[in-house]
Amino acid sequence: MPCSLAILTVQRSSTRQRIYDTFVLREYFVAYPKNQIVTLPVHTDNTAPLNEYRDGFPQTSQRYRLEIGWRCQNCGVDLSHPSHHKYLHTHHLNGQKYDDRAENYKALCIRCHAEEPMHAHLKNSPNYKDFMRIWPRLPASGV
Ligand SMILES: [Zn+2]
Ligand SMILES: [Zn+2]
């Protein structure tokens, strides 16, 4: 190994060692706040191009929830009473609202739906708050 390259290698590794020795995770996160590391989607639910509900979505969604018996496919809560239908949402598994294939659907109560990634905004809706009050008294139908 040529002499100069050997020196360079030693210098490099000692620099690396110093960085390693002095690295403090807490300081790293102060210097680089978490919200700068996490890659956020470019678009929100409202601005994403082509991610719109299809025209027939209300009908397809209605039919789907009827077929699966108005039950949350996550927690099994029974929302078959007509006054409870509004608390059962048709979630698009792949996040593409225009993808209305049945295998892309999952019926979720608003409580479970709000736990899906990028769905936290649902927790601000009046329906969510109403539902959280009545949910403990609703029958679950054992999923
Ligand atoms: Zn649920
Ligand atoms: Zn959803």
PDB file of C-alpha atoms and ligand atoms in Angstrom:
ATOM      1  CA  MET A   1       0.000   0.000   0.000  1.00  0.00           C
ATOM      2  CA  PRO A   2       1.473   3.398  -0.932  1.00  0.00           C
ATOM      3  CA  CYS A   3       2.413   5.410   2.096  1.00  0.00           C
ATOM      4  CA  SER A   4       0.031   8.321   1.473  1.00  0.00           C
ATOM      5  CA  LEU A   5      -2.945   6.042   1.079  1.00  0.00           C
ATOM      6  CA  ALA A   6      -2.108   4.289   4.320  1.00  0.00           C
ATOM      7  CA  ILE A   7      -2.096   7.603   6.176  1.00  0.00           C
ATOM      8  CA  LEU A   8      -5.370   8.609   4.610  1.00  0.00           C
ATOM      9  CA  THR A   9      -6.930   5.340   5.703  1.00  0.00           C
ATOM     10  CA  VAL A  10      -5.740   5.803   9.273  1.00  0.00           C
ATOM     11  CA  GLN A  11      -7.028   9.375   9.357  1.00  0.00           C
ATOM     12  CA  ARG A  12     -10.380   8.338   8.025  1.00  0.00           C
ATOM     13  CA  SER A  13     -10.868   5.570  10.481  1.00  0.00           C
ATOM     14  CA  SER A  14      -9.892   7.753  13.427  1.00  0.00           C
ATOM     15  CA  THR A  15     -12.379  10.404  12.306  1.00  0.00           C
ATOM     16  CA  ARG A  16     -15.013   7.745  12.061  1.00  0.00           C
ATOM     17  CA  GLN A  17     -14.065   6.434  15.495  1.00  0.00           C
ATOM     18  CA  ARG A  18     -14.331   9.931  16.971  1.00  0.00           C
ATOM     19  CA  ILE A  19     -17.809  10.405  15.494  1.00  0.00           C
ATOM     20  CA  TYR A  20     -18.810   7.050  16.838  1.00  0.00           C
ATOM     21  CA  ASP A  21     -17.401   7.741  20.311  1.00  0.00           C
ATOM     22  CA  THR A  22     -19.024  11.133  20.654  1.00  0.00           C
ATOM     23  CA  PHE A  23     -22.367  10.262  19.125  1.00  0.00           C
ATOM     24  CA  VAL A  24     -25.256  10.948  21.476  1.00  0.00           C
ATOM     25  CA  LEU A  25     -28.649   9.967  20.159  1.00  0.00           C
ATOM     26  CA  ARG A  26     -30.465  12.634  22.134  1.00  0.00           C
ATOM     27  CA  GLU A  27     -28.276  15.393  20.658  1.00  0.00           C
ATOM     28  CA  TYR A  28     -28.753  13.975  17.212  1.00  0.00           C
ATOM     29  CA  PHE A  29     -32.501  14.335  17.508  1.00  0.00           C
ATOM     30  CA  VAL A  30     -32.134  17.863  18.851  1.00  0.00           C
ATOM     31  CA  ALA A  31     -29.989  18.752  15.843  1.00  0.00           C
ATOM     32  CA  TYR A  32     -32.213  16.841  13.429  1.00  0.00           C
ATOM     33  CA  PRO A  33     -35.798  16.965  14.720  1.00  0.00           C
ATOM     34  CA  LYS A  34     -37.827  13.940  13.940  1.00  0.00           C
ATOM     35  CA  ASN A  35     -40.187  15.733  11.595  1.00  0.00           C
ATOM     36  CA  GLN A  36     -37.265  16.401   9.265  1.00  0.00           C
ATOM     37  CA  ILE A  37     -36.276  12.750   9.109  1.00  0.00           C
ATOM     38  CA  VAL A  38     -39.647  11.194   8.525  1.00  0.00           C
ATOM     39  CA  THR A  39     -40.555  11.490   4.892  1.00  0.00           C
ATOM     40  CA  LEU A  40     -44.033  12.888   4.736  1.00  0.00           C
ATOM     41  CA  PRO A  41     -46.256  12.218   1.752  1.00  0.00           C
ATOM     42  CA  VAL A  42     -46.234  15.052  -0.721  1.00  0.00           C
ATOM     43  CA  HIS A  43     -50.001  15.148  -0.812  1.00  0.00           C
ATOM     44  CA  THR A  44     -52.722  15.162   1.781  1.00  0.00           C
ATOM     45  CA  ASP A  45     -56.022  13.317   1.407  1.00  0.00           C
ATOM     46  CA  ASN A  46     -57.439  16.425  -0.182  1.00  0.00           C
ATOM     47  CA  THR A  47     -54.706  17.368  -2.637  1.00  0.00           C
ATOM     48  CA  ALA A  48     -53.606  14.014  -4.005  1.00  0.00           C
ATOM     49  CA  PRO A  49     -54.149  13.923  -7.742  1.00  0.00           C
ATOM     50  CA  LEU A  50     -56.326  11.118  -9.006  1.00  0.00           C
ATOM     51  CA  ASN A  51     -57.010   9.961  -5.472  1.00  0.00           C
ATOM     52  CA  GLU A  52     -60.665  10.816  -5.623  1.00  0.00           C
ATOM     53  CA  TYR A  53     -63.672   8.713  -4.785  1.00  0.00           C
ATOM     54  CA  ARG A  54     -65.361   7.347  -7.848  1.00  0.00           C
ATOM     55  CA  ASP A  55     -68.798   8.729  -8.686  1.00  0.00           C
ATOM     56  CA  GLY A  56     -70.554   5.524  -7.661  1.00  0.00           C
ATOM     57  CA  PHE A  57     -68.653   5.159  -4.382  1.00  0.00           C
ATOM     58  CA  PRO A  58     -71.568   5.885  -2.014  1.00  0.00           C
ATOM     59  CA  GLN A  59     -73.583   3.099  -3.646  1.00  0.00           C
ATOM     60  CA  THR A  60     -70.692   0.613  -3.852  1.00  0.00           C
ATOM     61  CA  SER A  61     -69.782   1.350  -0.270  1.00  0.00           C
ATOM     62  CA  GLN A  62     -73.384   0.877   0.852  1.00  0.00           C
ATOM     63  CA  ARG A  63     -73.637  -2.452  -0.978  1.00  0.00           C
ATOM     64  CA  TYR A  64     -70.329  -3.660   0.439  1.00  0.00           C
ATOM     65  CA  ARG A  65     -71.227  -2.872   4.042  1.00  0.00           C
ATOM     66  CA  LEU A  66     -74.615  -4.538   3.580  1.00  0.00           C
ATOM     67  CA  GLU A  67     -72.915  -7.675   2.222  1.00  0.00           C
ATOM     68  CA  ILE A  68     -70.582  -7.981   5.175  1.00  0.00           C
ATOM     69  CA  GLY A  69     -73.470  -7.456   7.597  1.00  0.00           C
ATOM     70  CA  TRP A  70     -72.672  -3.949   8.883  1.00  0.00           C
ATOM     71  CA  ARG A  71     -69.898  -5.203  11.129  1.00  0.00           C
ATOM     72  CA  CYS A  72     -66.473  -3.651  11.628  1.00  0.00           C
ATOM     73  CA  GLN A  73     -64.033  -6.058  10.023  1.00  0.00           C
ATOM     74  CA  ASN A  74     -61.442  -5.154  12.616  1.00  0.00           C
ATOM     75  CA  CYS A  75     -63.137  -5.119  16.046  1.00  0.00           C
ATOM     76  CA  GLY A  76     -66.409  -6.817  15.056  1.00  0.00           C
ATOM     77  CA  VAL A  77     -68.735  -4.195  16.482  1.00  0.00           C
ATOM     78  CA  ASP A  78     -72.277  -4.569  15.123  1.00  0.00           C
ATOM     79  CA  LEU A  79     -73.476  -1.403  13.398  1.00  0.00           C
ATOM     80  CA  SER A  80     -76.500  -2.897  11.649  1.00  0.00           C
ATOM     81  CA  HIS A  81     -78.979  -0.504  13.226  1.00  0.00           C
ATOM     82  CA  PRO A  82     -79.753   2.109  10.557  1.00  0.00           C
ATOM     83  CA  SER A  83     -78.856   4.931  12.932  1.00  0.00           C
ATOM     84  CA  HIS A  84     -75.403   3.371  13.308  1.00  0.00           C
ATOM     85  CA  HIS A  85     -74.625   2.931   9.611  1.00  0.00           C
ATOM     86  CA  LYS A  86     -72.804   6.258   9.497  1.00  0.00           C
ATOM     87  CA  TYR A  87     -70.219   4.947  11.939  1.00  0.00           C
ATOM     88  CA  LEU A  88     -69.155   2.153   9.591  1.00  0.00           C
ATOM     89  CA  HIS A  89     -66.779   3.377   6.918  1.00  0.00           C
ATOM     90  CA  THR A  90     -65.517   1.680   3.788  1.00  0.00           C
ATOM     91  CA  HIS A  91     -61.753   1.942   4.005  1.00  0.00           C
ATOM     92  CA  HIS A  92     -59.546   1.558   0.926  1.00  0.00           C
ATOM     93  CA  LEU A  93     -56.769  -0.818   1.946  1.00  0.00           C
ATOM     94  CA  ASN A  94     -54.204   0.492  -0.539  1.00  0.00           C
ATOM     95  CA  GLY A  95     -55.086   4.120   0.159  1.00  0.00           C
ATOM     96  CA  GLN A  96     -56.353   4.654  -3.376  1.00  0.00           C
ATOM     97  CA  LYS A  97     -59.882   5.973  -3.037  1.00  0.00           C
ATOM     98  CA  TYR A  98     -60.684   5.365  -6.677  1.00  0.00           C
ATOM     99  CA  ASP A  99     -59.748   1.678  -6.411  1.00  0.00           C
ATOM    100  CA  ASP A 100     -63.198   0.214  -5.791  1.00  0.00           C
ATOM    101  CA  ARG A 101     -62.346  -3.457  -6.164  1.00  0.00           C
ATOM    102  CA  ALA A 102     -63.958  -5.401  -3.305  1.00  0.00           C
ATOM    103  CA  GLU A 103     -60.552  -6.764  -2.270  1.00  0.00           C
ATOM    104  CA  ASN A 104     -59.449  -3.189  -1.687  1.00  0.00           C
ATOM    105  CA  TYR A 105     -62.291  -2.610   0.765  1.00  0.00           C
ATOM    106  CA  LYS A 106     -62.367  -3.087   4.489  1.00  0.00           C
ATOM    107  CA  ALA A 107     -65.347  -1.996   6.523  1.00  0.00           C
ATOM    108  CA  LEU A 108     -64.116  -0.267   9.648  1.00  0.00           C
ATOM    109  CA  CYS A 109     -65.972   1.414  12.457  1.00  0.00           C
ATOM    110  CA  ILE A 110     -64.917   5.036  12.745  1.00  0.00           C
ATOM    111  CA  ARG A 111     -62.914   4.146  15.862  1.00  0.00           C
ATOM    112  CA  CYS A 112     -60.801   1.533  14.036  1.00  0.00           C
ATOM    113  CA  HIS A 113     -60.681   3.646  10.897  1.00  0.00           C
ATOM    114  CA  ALA A 114     -59.109   6.545  12.762  1.00  0.00           C
ATOM    115  CA  GLU A 115     -56.246   4.239  13.805  1.00  0.00           C
ATOM    116  CA  GLU A 116     -55.218   3.614  10.193  1.00  0.00           C
ATOM    117  CA  PRO A 117     -52.101   5.492   9.018  1.00  0.00           C
ATOM    118  CA  MET A 118     -52.909   9.049   7.880  1.00  0.00           C
ATOM    119  CA  HIS A 119     -56.453   8.847   9.251  1.00  0.00           C
ATOM    120  CA  ALA A 120     -55.966  10.607  12.596  1.00  0.00           C
ATOM    121  CA  HIS A 121     -57.979  13.573  11.307  1.00  0.00           C
ATOM    122  CA  LEU A 122     -61.091  11.415  11.730  1.00  0.00           C
ATOM    123  CA  LYS A 123     -60.709  11.844  15.487  1.00  0.00           C
ATOM    124  CA  ASN A 124     -61.724  15.475  15.087  1.00  0.00           C
ATOM    125  CA  SER A 125     -65.078  14.630  13.579  1.00  0.00           C
ATOM    126  CA  PRO A 126     -68.266  14.905  15.659  1.00  0.00           C
ATOM    127  CA  ASN A 127     -69.199  11.374  14.556  1.00  0.00           C
ATOM    128  CA  TYR A 128     -65.997  10.042  16.119  1.00  0.00           C
ATOM    129  CA  LYS A 129     -66.747  11.705  19.434  1.00  0.00           C
ATOM    130  CA  ASP A 130     -70.341  10.451  19.412  1.00  0.00           C
ATOM    131  CA  PHE A 131     -69.197   6.973  18.539  1.00  0.00           C
ATOM    132  CA  MET A 132     -66.595   6.825  21.303  1.00  0.00           C
ATOM    133  CA  ARG A 133     -69.411   7.496  23.765  1.00  0.00           C
ATOM    134  CA  ILE A 134     -71.703   4.716  22.540  1.00  0.00           C
ATOM    135  CA  TRP A 135     -69.068   2.160  21.465  1.00  0.00           C
ATOM    136  CA  PRO A 136     -68.621   0.499  24.882  1.00  0.00           C
ATOM    137  CA  ARG A 137     -72.349  -0.343  24.927  1.00  0.00           C
ATOM    138  CA  LEU A 138     -72.546  -1.723  21.394  1.00  0.00           C
ATOM    139  CA  PRO A 139     -72.635  -5.487  20.815  1.00  0.00           C
ATOM    140  CA  ALA A 140     -69.600  -7.078  19.223  1.00  0.00           C
ATOM    141  CA  SER A 141     -70.370  -9.996  17.000  1.00  0.00           C
ATOM    142  CA  GLY A 142     -67.191 -11.985  17.487  1.00  0.00           C
ATOM    143  CA  VAL A 143     -64.847 -11.659  14.561  1.00  0.00           C
TER     144      VAL A 143
HETATM  145 ZN    ZN B   1     -63.913  -1.337  14.723  1.00  0.00          ZN
HETATM  146 ZN    ZN B   2     -59.629   4.825   5.122  1.00  0.00          ZN
END
